[in-house]
CSV table of C-alpha atoms and ligand atoms in Angstrom, one decimal:
chain,number,residue,atom,x,y,z
A,1,UNK,CA,6.4,15.3,-25.7
A,2,UNK,CA,6.2,18.1,-27.9
A,3,UNK,CA,8.9,20.6,-27.4
A,4,UNK,CA,7.5,23.9,-26.4
A,5,UNK,CA,11.1,26.1,-25.4
A,6,UNK,CA,11.1,29.5,-27.6
A,7,UNK,CA,14.3,31.0,-28.9
A,8,UNK,CA,15.4,34.2,-27.1
A,9,UNK,CA,18.6,35.5,-28.7
A,10,UNK,CA,22.0,33.7,-27.8
A,11,UNK,CA,24.8,34.1,-25.6
A,12,UNK,CA,28.4,34.9,-26.5
A,13,UNK,CA,30.9,32.6,-25.0
A,14,UNK,CA,34.6,33.6,-25.6
A,15,UNK,CA,37.0,30.7,-25.4
A,16,UNK,CA,40.5,29.4,-26.6
A,17,UNK,CA,40.7,32.6,-28.8
A,18,UNK,CA,37.3,31.8,-30.5
A,19,UNK,CA,33.8,33.3,-29.9
A,20,UNK,CA,30.8,31.0,-29.9
A,21,UNK,CA,27.5,31.8,-29.8
A,22,UNK,CA,24.9,29.8,-28.0
A,23,UNK,CA,21.2,29.7,-28.2
A,24,UNK,CA,19.2,31.2,-25.3
A,25,UNK,CA,15.7,29.3,-24.7
A,26,UNK,CA,12.9,30.0,-22.8
A,27,UNK,CA,10.1,28.0,-21.0
A,28,UNK,CA,6.5,28.9,-19.8
A,29,UNK,CA,8.0,30.8,-16.9
A,30,UNK,CA,11.2,30.6,-15.0
A,31,UNK,CA,14.9,31.4,-15.8
A,32,UNK,CA,16.1,31.6,-19.3
A,33,UNK,CA,18.7,28.7,-20.3
A,34,UNK,CA,21.4,28.7,-22.5
A,35,UNK,CA,21.6,25.9,-25.0
A,36,UNK,CA,25.4,24.3,-24.5
A,37,UNK,CA,24.7,21.1,-26.5
A,38,UNK,CA,26.6,22.4,-29.8
A,39,UNK,CA,29.6,23.5,-27.1
A,40,UNK,CA,31.7,20.6,-27.5
A,41,UNK,CA,31.8,20.2,-31.6
A,42,UNK,CA,32.0,23.7,-31.8
A,43,UNK,CA,35.1,24.2,-29.1
A,44,UNK,CA,36.2,20.9,-27.8
A,45,UNK,CA,35.1,21.7,-24.4
A,46,UNK,CA,32.9,20.4,-22.0
A,47,UNK,CA,31.0,22.4,-19.2
A,48,UNK,CA,31.4,21.0,-15.3
A,49,UNK,CA,28.7,21.6,-12.8
A,50,UNK,CA,29.0,18.3,-10.3
A,51,UNK,CA,25.6,18.4,-8.3
A,52,UNK,CA,23.7,20.2,-11.3
A,53,UNK,CA,23.4,23.5,-9.5
A,54,UNK,CA,23.4,25.6,-12.8
A,55,UNK,CA,22.6,23.0,-15.4
A,56,UNK,CA,18.6,22.1,-16.6
A,57,UNK,CA,18.7,18.3,-17.8
A,58,UNK,CA,15.5,18.3,-19.3
A,59,UNK,CA,12.6,20.0,-21.0
A,60,UNK,CA,9.4,19.4,-18.9
A,61,UNK,CA,5.7,20.4,-18.7
A,62,UNK,CA,5.1,18.7,-15.5
A,63,UNK,CA,6.2,20.7,-12.7
A,64,UNK,CA,7.4,24.3,-11.6
A,65,UNK,CA,9.3,25.5,-8.6
A,66,UNK,CA,10.2,28.7,-7.9
A,67,UNK,CA,12.5,28.3,-5.1
A,68,UNK,CA,13.0,32.1,-4.3
A,69,UNK,CA,9.1,32.9,-3.9
A,70,UNK,CA,8.5,29.3,-2.5
A,71,UNK,CA,5.8,28.4,-5.2
A,72,UNK,CA,5.3,24.9,-6.3
A,73,UNK,CA,2.6,24.0,-9.4
A,74,UNK,CA,1.7,20.6,-10.5
A,75,UNK,CA,0.7,21.1,-14.1
A,76,UNK,CA,0.1,25.0,-13.2
A,77,UNK,CA,-2.0,24.1,-10.4
A,78,UNK,CA,-0.7,25.8,-6.7
A,79,UNK,CA,0.2,23.0,-4.4
A,80,UNK,CA,-2.1,24.2,-1.5
A,81,UNK,CA,-5.1,24.5,-3.9
A,82,UNK,CA,-4.1,20.8,-4.8
A,83,UNK,CA,-3.6,19.6,-1.1
A,84,UNK,CA,-6.7,21.5,0.1
A,85,UNK,CA,-9.4,20.6,-3.0
A,86,UNK,CA,-7.8,17.9,-4.5
A,87,UNK,CA,-7.8,13.9,-3.9
A,88,UNK,CA,-4.4,11.9,-4.5
A,89,UNK,CA,-5.6,10.5,-7.8
A,90,UNK,CA,-7.4,13.2,-9.2
A,91,UNK,CA,-3.6,14.4,-8.7
A,92,UNK,CA,-2.1,11.4,-10.2
A,93,UNK,CA,-4.2,11.8,-13.3
A,94,UNK,CA,-3.6,15.5,-13.6
A,95,UNK,CA,0.2,14.6,-13.4
A,96,UNK,CA,0.0,11.8,-15.9
A,97,UNK,CA,-2.2,13.2,-18.2
A,98,UNK,CA,-1.6,17.1,-17.8
A,99,UNK,CA,-5.0,18.4,-17.3
A,100,UNK,CA,-7.5,17.7,-14.4
A,101,UNK,CA,-10.3,14.9,-14.8
A,102,UNK,CA,-13.8,15.4,-16.0
A,103,UNK,CA,-16.2,13.4,-13.3
A,104,UNK,CA,-16.4,10.6,-15.7
A,105,UNK,CA,-12.6,10.1,-16.5
A,106,UNK,CA,-12.1,10.7,-12.9
A,107,UNK,CA,-14.8,7.7,-12.2
A,108,UNK,CA,-13.2,5.7,-14.9
A,109,UNK,CA,-9.1,6.3,-13.7
A,110,UNK,CA,-10.2,5.6,-10.0
A,111,UNK,CA,-12.0,2.7,-10.8
A,112,UNK,CA,-8.9,1.4,-13.2
A,113,UNK,CA,-6.7,1.9,-10.1
A,114,UNK,CA,-8.7,0.3,-7.4
A,115,UNK,CA,-9.1,-2.5,-9.5
A,116,UNK,CA,-5.3,-3.3,-9.8
A,117,UNK,CA,-4.1,-2.8,-6.0
A,118,UNK,CA,-3.9,-6.3,-5.4
A,119,UNK,CA,0.0,-8.5,-6.0
A,120,UNK,CA,0.0,-11.0,-7.8
A,121,UNK,CA,0.7,-14.1,-5.1
A,122,UNK,CA,3.9,-15.1,-5.8
A,123,UNK,CA,5.1,-11.7,-5.4
A,124,UNK,CA,3.6,-12.0,-1.7
A,125,UNK,CA,6.1,-14.9,-0.8
A,126,UNK,CA,9.1,-12.2,-1.8
A,127,UNK,CA,8.3,-10.8,1.6
A,128,UNK,CA,9.5,-14.0,3.3
A,129,UNK,CA,13.0,-13.8,1.7
A,130,UNK,CA,13.9,-10.4,3.5
A,131,UNK,CA,15.0,-10.6,6.8
A,132,UNK,CA,12.3,-9.9,9.6
A,133,UNK,CA,14.0,-6.5,10.7
A,134,UNK,CA,14.9,-5.0,7.2
A,135,UNK,CA,14.6,-1.6,6.5
A,136,UNK,CA,11.1,-1.3,4.3
A,137,UNK,CA,12.8,0.8,1.7
A,138,UNK,CA,14.9,-2.4,1.0
A,139,UNK,CA,12.2,-4.1,0.8
A,140,UNK,CA,10.6,-1.5,-1.4
A,141,UNK,CA,13.8,-1.2,-3.8
A,142,UNK,CA,13.7,-4.9,-3.6
A,143,UNK,CA,10.1,-6.0,-4.1
A,144,UNK,CA,9.7,-2.8,-6.8
A,145,UNK,CA,12.2,-4.1,-8.9
A,146,UNK,CA,10.9,-7.7,-8.7
A,147,UNK,CA,7.8,-5.9,-10.7
A,148,UNK,CA,9.7,-6.1,-13.7
A,149,UNK,CA,9.8,-10.2,-13.4
A,150,UNK,CA,6.1,-10.2,-13.2
A,151,UNK,CA,4.3,-7.8,-15.9
A,152,UNK,CA,6.2,-8.9,-19.0
A,153,UNK,CA,2.7,-7.2,-21.2
A,154,UNK,CA,3.5,-3.6,-20.2
A,155,UNK,CA,7.2,-3.3,-21.4
A,156,UNK,CA,7.3,-2.5,-24.9
A,157,UNK,CA,8.1,1.0,-23.9
A,158,UNK,CA,7.5,2.5,-27.2
A,159,UNK,CA,3.5,1.4,-27.4
A,160,UNK,CA,1.8,4.4,-25.2
A,161,UNK,CA,-0.9,1.9,-24.2
A,162,UNK,CA,1.7,-0.2,-22.5
A,163,UNK,CA,3.2,2.2,-20.9
A,164,UNK,CA,0.0,3.3,-19.4
A,165,UNK,CA,-0.3,-0.1,-18.3
A,166,UNK,CA,2.9,-0.1,-16.3
A,167,UNK,CA,1.8,3.5,-14.5
A,168,UNK,CA,-1.7,2.0,-13.7
A,169,UNK,CA,0.3,-0.8,-11.9
A,170,UNK,CA,3.1,1.2,-10.4
A,171,UNK,CA,0.1,3.8,-8.6
A,172,UNK,CA,-2.2,1.2,-7.9
A,173,UNK,CA,0.2,-1.8,-6.4
A,174,UNK,CA,2.5,0.7,-4.6
A,175,UNK,CA,0.8,0.9,-1.6
A,176,UNK,CA,-0.1,-2.7,-1.1
A,177,UNK,CA,3.8,-3.3,-1.6
A,178,UNK,CA,4.3,-0.5,1.1
A,179,UNK,CA,1.8,-1.5,3.6
A,180,UNK,CA,3.2,-5.2,3.1
A,181,UNK,CA,6.7,-4.1,3.9
A,182,UNK,CA,5.0,-2.6,7.4
A,183,UNK,CA,3.2,-5.9,8.2
A,184,UNK,CA,6.1,-8.0,7.7
A,185,UNK,CA,8.2,-6.2,9.8
A,186,UNK,CA,6.0,-5.9,12.8
A,187,UNK,CA,4.8,-9.5,11.9
A,188,UNK,CA,1.3,-9.2,11.2
A,189,UNK,CA,-0.7,-11.0,8.6
A,190,UNK,CA,-1.2,-9.0,5.2
A,191,UNK,CA,-4.3,-7.1,5.1
A,192,UNK,CA,-5.8,-7.3,1.4
A,193,UNK,CA,-7.0,-4.1,-0.3
A,194,UNK,CA,-10.5,-3.5,-0.3
A,195,UNK,CA,-12.4,-1.7,-3.7
A,196,UNK,CA,-14.7,0.3,-1.4
A,197,UNK,CA,-12.2,2.5,0.2
A,198,UNK,CA,-10.7,5.5,-1.0
A,199,UNK,CA,-6.9,5.0,-2.2
A,200,UNK,CA,-5.7,6.5,1.3
A,201,UNK,CA,-8.2,4.8,3.1
A,202,UNK,CA,-7.6,1.6,1.6
A,203,UNK,CA,-3.7,2.2,2.9
A,204,UNK,CA,-4.4,2.8,6.1
A,205,UNK,CA,-6.5,0.0,6.7
A,206,UNK,CA,-3.7,-2.2,4.8
A,207,UNK,CA,-1.1,-0.8,7.2
A,208,UNK,CA,-3.0,-1.1,10.7
A,209,UNK,CA,-6.3,-3.5,10.5
A,210,UNK,CA,-5.8,-6.9,11.9
A,211,UNK,CA,-7.9,-9.9,10.9
A,212,UNK,CA,-9.2,-10.6,14.3
A,213,UNK,CA,-11.4,-7.4,14.8
A,214,UNK,CA,-12.7,-4.6,12.5
A,215,UNK,CA,-11.1,-1.5,11.5
A,216,UNK,CA,-12.6,1.9,10.7
A,217,UNK,CA,-10.9,4.2,8.9
A,218,UNK,CA,-10.9,8.1,10.6
A,219,UNK,CA,-11.7,10.3,7.8
A,220,UNK,CA,-9.6,13.2,9.1
A,221,UNK,CA,-6.7,10.8,9.2
A,222,UNK,CA,-7.5,9.2,5.8
A,223,UNK,CA,-7.6,13.1,4.5
A,224,UNK,CA,-4.6,14.1,6.1
A,225,UNK,CA,-2.7,10.9,4.5
A,226,UNK,CA,-4.2,11.6,1.3
A,227,UNK,CA,-2.6,15.3,1.5
A,228,UNK,CA,0.8,13.9,2.5
A,229,UNK,CA,0.6,12.0,-0.7
A,230,UNK,CA,-0.4,15.1,-2.7
A,231,UNK,CA,2.5,17.2,-1.4
A,232,UNK,CA,5.1,14.4,-2.0
A,233,UNK,CA,3.9,13.5,-5.7
A,234,UNK,CA,6.2,15.6,-7.9
A,235,UNK,CA,8.9,17.6,-7.6
A,236,UNK,CA,10.8,18.2,-10.7
A,237,UNK,CA,14.1,17.1,-11.7
A,238,UNK,CA,15.1,16.1,-7.8
A,239,UNK,CA,17.9,13.5,-7.5
A,240,UNK,CA,15.3,10.5,-7.5
A,241,UNK,CA,13.2,11.8,-10.8
A,242,UNK,CA,17.0,12.2,-12.3
A,243,UNK,CA,17.6,8.7,-11.4
A,244,UNK,CA,14.7,7.5,-13.1
A,245,UNK,CA,15.0,9.4,-16.0
A,246,UNK,CA,19.0,8.4,-16.5
A,247,UNK,CA,17.8,4.8,-15.8
A,248,UNK,CA,15.0,4.9,-18.4
A,249,UNK,CA,16.9,7.1,-21.1
A,250,UNK,CA,18.6,3.7,-21.9
A,251,UNK,CA,15.2,2.0,-22.1
A,252,UNK,CA,15.2,-0.1,-19.0
A,253,UNK,CA,12.5,-1.8,-17.8
A,254,UNK,CA,9.6,0.8,-16.1
A,255,UNK,CA,9.5,-1.1,-13.1
A,256,UNK,CA,13.1,-1.1,-12.5
A,257,UNK,CA,13.7,2.4,-13.1
A,258,UNK,CA,11.2,3.0,-10.4
A,259,UNK,CA,13.5,1.0,-8.2
A,260,UNK,CA,16.2,3.1,-9.3
A,261,UNK,CA,14.5,6.1,-8.0
A,262,UNK,CA,13.5,4.3,-4.1
A,263,UNK,CA,17.0,3.7,-3.8
A,264,UNK,CA,18.3,7.2,-4.6
A,265,UNK,CA,15.6,8.6,-2.5
A,266,UNK,CA,16.4,6.2,0.8
A,267,UNK,CA,19.2,8.6,1.5
A,268,UNK,CA,19.2,11.2,4.3
A,269,UNK,CA,19.9,14.3,2.3
A,270,UNK,CA,16.6,13.2,-0.1
A,271,UNK,CA,13.6,11.5,0.8
A,272,UNK,CA,15.0,10.2,4.4
A,273,UNK,CA,15.2,13.4,5.8
A,274,UNK,CA,11.7,12.6,7.5
A,275,UNK,CA,13.0,10.0,9.1
A,276,UNK,CA,16.2,11.7,10.2
A,277,UNK,CA,14.0,14.7,11.1
A,278,UNK,CA,12.2,12.9,13.6
A,279,UNK,CA,14.9,10.9,15.1
A,280,UNK,CA,16.7,14.3,15.7
A,281,UNK,CA,13.4,15.8,17.4
A,282,UNK,CA,13.5,12.7,19.7
A,283,UNK,CA,17.4,13.4,20.1
A,284,UNK,CA,16.4,16.8,21.1
A,285,UNK,CA,13.7,15.8,23.5
A,286,UNK,CA,13.2,18.8,24.9
A,287,UNK,CA,13.0,22.4,24.4
A,288,UNK,CA,16.0,23.8,26.6
A,289,UNK,CA,18.1,21.1,24.8
A,290,UNK,CA,17.3,23.3,21.1
A,291,UNK,CA,20.1,25.9,21.6
A,292,UNK,CA,22.9,23.3,22.0
A,293,UNK,CA,21.7,21.6,18.8
A,294,UNK,CA,21.3,25.0,16.7
A,295,UNK,CA,25.0,25.8,18.1
A,296,UNK,CA,26.1,22.6,16.5
A,297,UNK,CA,24.1,23.2,13.4
A,298,UNK,CA,26.1,26.1,12.9
A,299,UNK,CA,29.6,24.6,13.9
A,300,UNK,CA,31.4,23.9,10.4
A,301,UNK,CA,33.8,21.4,12.5
A,302,UNK,CA,30.6,19.5,13.8
A,303,UNK,CA,28.9,17.4,10.9
A,304,UNK,CA,25.5,17.9,12.3
A,305,UNK,CA,22.5,19.7,10.5
A,306,UNK,CA,19.2,20.3,11.3
A,307,UNK,CA,17.3,17.7,9.7
A,308,UNK,CA,14.4,19.1,8.0
A,309,UNK,CA,15.9,22.2,7.2
A,310,UNK,CA,17.2,23.7,4.1
A,311,UNK,CA,16.5,22.4,0.6
A,312,UNK,CA,18.9,22.9,-2.9
A,313,UNK,CA,16.3,25.2,-4.9
A,314,UNK,CA,13.7,26.4,-2.0
A,315,UNK,CA,15.5,29.6,-0.3
A,316,UNK,CA,12.1,30.7,1.0
A,317,UNK,CA,9.8,28.4,3.1
A,318,UNK,CA,9.0,25.1,1.0
A,319,UNK,CA,5.5,25.6,0.2
A,320,UNK,CA,4.8,22.5,0.9
A,321,UNK,CA,6.2,22.3,4.6
A,322,UNK,CA,3.2,25.3,4.9
A,323,UNK,CA,0.5,22.9,4.2
A,324,UNK,CA,2.4,20.0,6.2
A,325,UNK,CA,1.9,22.0,9.5
A,326,UNK,CA,-1.1,22.8,9.1
A,327,UNK,CA,-2.1,19.2,8.6
A,328,UNK,CA,0.3,18.1,11.4
A,329,UNK,CA,-1.7,20.5,13.8
A,330,UNK,CA,-5.1,18.6,12.7
A,331,UNK,CA,-3.8,15.3,13.1
A,332,UNK,CA,-2.6,16.0,16.3
A,333,UNK,CA,-6.1,17.4,17.4
A,334,UNK,CA,-8.2,14.9,16.4
A,335,UNK,CA,-5.8,12.6,18.0
A,336,UNK,CA,-6.0,14.5,21.0
A,337,UNK,CA,-2.3,14.9,20.8
A,338,UNK,CA,-2.1,18.7,20.9
A,339,UNK,CA,0.7,18.4,24.0
A,340,UNK,CA,2.8,16.0,21.6
A,341,UNK,CA,6.1,17.1,23.0
A,342,UNK,CA,7.9,16.5,20.1
A,343,UNK,CA,5.7,19.2,18.2
A,344,UNK,CA,6.1,21.4,21.2
A,345,UNK,CA,10.3,21.0,20.3
A,346,UNK,CA,9.7,21.4,16.9
A,347,UNK,CA,7.6,24.6,17.1
A,348,UNK,CA,10.2,26.0,19.4
A,349,UNK,CA,13.1,25.0,17.0
A,350,UNK,CA,11.6,26.3,13.9
A,351,UNK,CA,10.9,29.7,15.9
A,352,UNK,CA,14.7,30.0,16.9
A,353,UNK,CA,16.1,28.6,13.6
A,354,UNK,CA,13.8,31.1,11.8
A,355,UNK,CA,15.5,34.2,13.9
A,356,UNK,CA,19.1,33.1,13.6
A,357,UNK,CA,21.5,34.5,11.9
A,358,UNK,CA,23.2,31.8,10.4
A,359,UNK,CA,19.7,30.5,9.1
A,360,UNK,CA,18.6,33.5,8.2
A,361,UNK,CA,21.6,34.5,5.7
A,362,UNK,CA,21.8,31.2,4.3
A,363,UNK,CA,18.0,30.8,3.4
A,364,UNK,CA,17.9,27.8,5.4
A,365,UNK,CA,14.0,27.2,6.1
A,366,UNK,CA,11.7,24.4,7.2
A,367,UNK,CA,11.2,22.0,4.5
A,368,UNK,CA,8.2,19.4,3.8
A,369,UNK,CA,10.4,16.6,6.3
A,370,UNK,CA,10.5,19.0,9.1
A,371,UNK,CA,6.6,18.3,10.2
A,372,UNK,CA,5.6,15.2,8.0
A,373,UNK,CA,7.7,13.0,10.9
A,374,UNK,CA,5.4,14.3,13.5
A,375,UNK,CA,2.4,13.8,11.4
A,376,UNK,CA,3.3,9.9,10.5
A,377,UNK,CA,4.5,9.5,13.7
A,378,UNK,CA,1.1,10.4,15.0
A,379,UNK,CA,-0.7,8.5,12.4
A,380,UNK,CA,1.1,5.5,14.0
A,381,UNK,CA,4.0,4.5,11.6
A,382,UNK,CA,7.2,3.5,12.9
A,383,UNK,CA,10.0,5.9,11.3
A,384,UNK,CA,11.4,3.3,9.1
A,385,UNK,CA,8.1,3.9,7.0
A,386,UNK,CA,8.4,7.5,6.6
A,387,UNK,CA,10.4,7.6,3.2
A,388,UNK,CA,8.4,4.5,2.5
A,389,UNK,CA,5.3,7.0,2.3
A,390,UNK,CA,7.6,9.4,0.4
A,391,UNK,CA,8.1,6.7,-2.2
A,392,UNK,CA,4.2,5.1,-2.5
A,393,UNK,CA,4.0,9.2,-3.1
A,394,UNK,CA,6.6,10.1,-5.4
A,395,UNK,CA,6.0,7.0,-7.9
A,396,UNK,CA,3.4,9.0,-10.0
A,397,UNK,CA,6.0,12.0,-10.2
A,398,UNK,CA,8.9,9.4,-11.3
A,399,UNK,CA,6.2,7.6,-13.5
A,400,UNK,CA,4.8,10.7,-14.9
A,401,UNK,CA,8.7,12.2,-15.9
A,402,UNK,CA,9.3,8.6,-17.2
A,403,UNK,CA,6.4,8.8,-19.7
A,404,UNK,CA,7.1,12.1,-20.6
A,405,UNK,CA,10.6,11.7,-21.4
A,406,UNK,CA,9.9,8.3,-23.5
A,407,UNK,CA,7.3,9.8,-25.5
A,408,UNK,CA,9.8,12.7,-26.8
A,409,UNK,CA,10.9,11.6,-30.2
A,410,UNK,CA,13.9,13.4,-29.6
A,411,UNK,CA,15.2,11.4,-26.5
A,412,UNK,CA,18.3,10.0,-26.0
A,413,UNK,CA,20.3,8.3,-23.7
A,414,UNK,CA,21.6,10.4,-21.0
A,415,UNK,CA,25.3,10.2,-20.8
A,416,UNK,CA,27.2,13.3,-18.9
A,417,UNK,CA,31.0,13.7,-19.2
A,418,UNK,CA,34.1,14.2,-17.0
A,419,UNK,CA,37.3,15.8,-16.2
A,420,UNK,CA,39.6,13.6,-16.0
A,421,UNK,CA,42.2,14.2,-13.2
A,422,UNK,CA,43.7,10.5,-12.8
A,423,UNK,CA,46.7,9.2,-14.3
A,424,UNK,CA,48.0,10.0,-17.6
A,425,UNK,CA,48.3,7.1,-20.1
A,426,UNK,CA,51.0,4.5,-18.5
A,427,UNK,CA,52.7,1.1,-19.2
A,428,UNK,CA,51.4,-1.9,-17.6
A,429,UNK,CA,54.1,-2.8,-14.5
A,430,UNK,CA,54.6,-6.3,-14.2
A,431,UNK,CA,54.2,-7.8,-10.7
A,432,UNK,CA,58.1,-8.0,-9.8
A,433,UNK,CA,58.3,-4.6,-11.0
A,434,UNK,CA,56.0,-2.7,-8.3
B,501,CMC,N1,21.7,22.4,8.9
B,501,CMC,C1,22.5,23.4,9.1
B,501,CMC,N2,23.3,24.1,8.1
B,501,CMC,C2,22.8,23.3,6.8
B,501,CMC,C3,21.8,23.1,6.5
B,501,CMC,C4,21.2,22.1,7.7
B,501,CMC,N3,20.1,21.4,7.7
B,501,CMC,N4,21.5,22.9,5.2
B,501,CMC,C5,22.6,23.7,4.6
B,501,CMC,N5,23.3,23.9,5.7
B,501,CMC,C6,24.3,25.2,5.2
B,501,CMC,C7,25.4,24.2,4.7
B,501,CMC,O1,26.6,24.1,5.9
B,501,CMC,C8,26.3,25.5,4.0
B,501,CMC,O2,27.2,26.5,4.5
B,501,CMC,P1,28.4,26.8,3.9
B,501,CMC,O3,27.9,27.7,2.3
B,501,CMC,O4,28.9,27.7,4.9
B,501,CMC,O5,29.2,25.7,3.4
B,501,CMC,C9,24.8,26.0,3.2
B,501,CMC,O6,24.0,25.7,4.0
B,501,CMC,C10,24.5,25.4,1.7
B,501,CMC,O7,23.9,24.2,2.1
B,501,CMC,P2,24.6,23.1,1.1
B,501,CMC,O8,24.5,21.7,1.5
B,501,CMC,O9,25.5,23.4,-0.1
B,501,CMC,O10,23.3,22.8,0.3
B,501,CMC,P3,22.8,21.8,-0.8
B,501,CMC,O11,21.7,23.1,-1.9
B,501,CMC,O12,23.7,21.3,-1.7
B,501,CMC,O13,21.8,20.8,0.3
B,501,CMC,C11,20.3,19.8,1.6
B,501,CMC,C12,20.8,21.0,0.1
B,501,CMC,C13,18.9,19.9,1.3
B,501,CMC,C14,20.9,18.7,1.5
B,501,CMC,C15,20.6,20.6,2.8
B,501,CMC,O14,19.9,21.8,3.3
B,501,CMC,C16,20.3,19.7,3.7
B,501,CMC,O15,21.4,18.4,4.1
B,501,CMC,N6,19.3,19.5,4.4
B,501,CMC,C17,19.1,18.6,5.6
B,501,CMC,C18,18.2,17.3,5.1
B,501,CMC,C19,17.0,18.0,4.8
B,501,CMC,O16,16.3,18.0,5.2
B,501,CMC,N7,17.0,17.1,3.2
B,501,CMC,C20,15.4,17.2,2.8
B,501,CMC,C21,15.3,17.9,1.9
B,501,CMC,S1,13.7,18.1,1.5
B,501,CMC,C22,13.1,16.6,1.1
B,501,CMC,C23,13.7,16.6,-0.8
B,501,CMC,O17,13.1,17.3,-1.8
B,501,CMC,O18,14.1,15.6,-0.8
């Protein structure tokens, strides 16, 4: 990746009796950054920013978010346009290669991904090692990590061709692994991928078909699935993407790096929020209970939070949530589930929260996870699968970011520092003196 930041003056820091000039850099859009790389060499001091609220960890050309305005762009294209007009594989191509494909390029790409969807049969046997009631995210972490044991011909990360093969394999095989995680948990036989179906049709079929009868994919539901994948495809330097970058910065195996990203995504503050949001809506159960839960969410002494609300970066309506809300209605319409009680609870909860002073003043808006749970529930997925679908879709973002980082000749291992507050040096105490 070619460095594209532009110098834009400097910032002066007066510290410890010294005055230090630090370069200010501009990106294409968004806030400028103060380049503090030389700070330690010049002052002997580090910066402290746990949670990275003021720290850019890298330069990237993939995804842009304006959290105040509620904007999300993939390679410059607004998320709502991509969700309405593109399809997931075209978005994958865009994220990885930087430009929308021509017809021939998209056909070729679709052919490549479609013809890499099968798993090595030995990998199939891996599933039998998991407890039947294992969480499918546990299965994903293990099985995607295990891919590193199968593909030794794509591990020279300094060879762009080998890196590209790894991206193809991951994008192609993730739906097959995710569908198997689901099938294994419900005790049904695995369904093999089919090359005459689109990415999302194939995934739905692998999840819901049984060998005993024909399965017809509903095109509206396949389109909804595709949109859900597009909405989750990348989100710049979130926790799981930063995990993938940090793991990859040591030169680790790409499949193992993606397994690290899946592990990070699992938590309820990140990808696990869609599962938690639906469980919360179920727990609330009816519209009359909403005030009680809103009161609990505002109570400092109660750890309860409204799941699917708030975001570290968006201080406005999450642009993905807008598309998700529309998709949710489309799915419920086609399945004749307009009267779905969970939807009623969600809509009323959203209305109340958006008017409530606590949520308004803290700029807590619904995020993508608020409506995705209801949609996935209607599509027939059990709650444990929601974060798996997020992982499936986010794989392209993770691998695009990993590829961008690895192709940067100036890339170095990620190595944050700390402020140490433990014991100062002391002598070892023999056991009888403790
Ligand atoms: N319900 C009630 N209060 C909340 C909520 C919520 N969902 N989210 C934040 N707050 C309050 C929080 O208590 C804090 O209040 P105060 O300033 O009085 O201490 C203030 O808002 C700021 O919250 P924070 O936790 O300091 O903000 P953060 O940027 O560290 O956390 C978040 C962001 C997404 C983890 C948080 O909003 C949250 O826990 N939301 C619920 C979980 C969720 O929906 N996560 C999905 C995120 S979108 C999908 C993804 O990208 O992974």
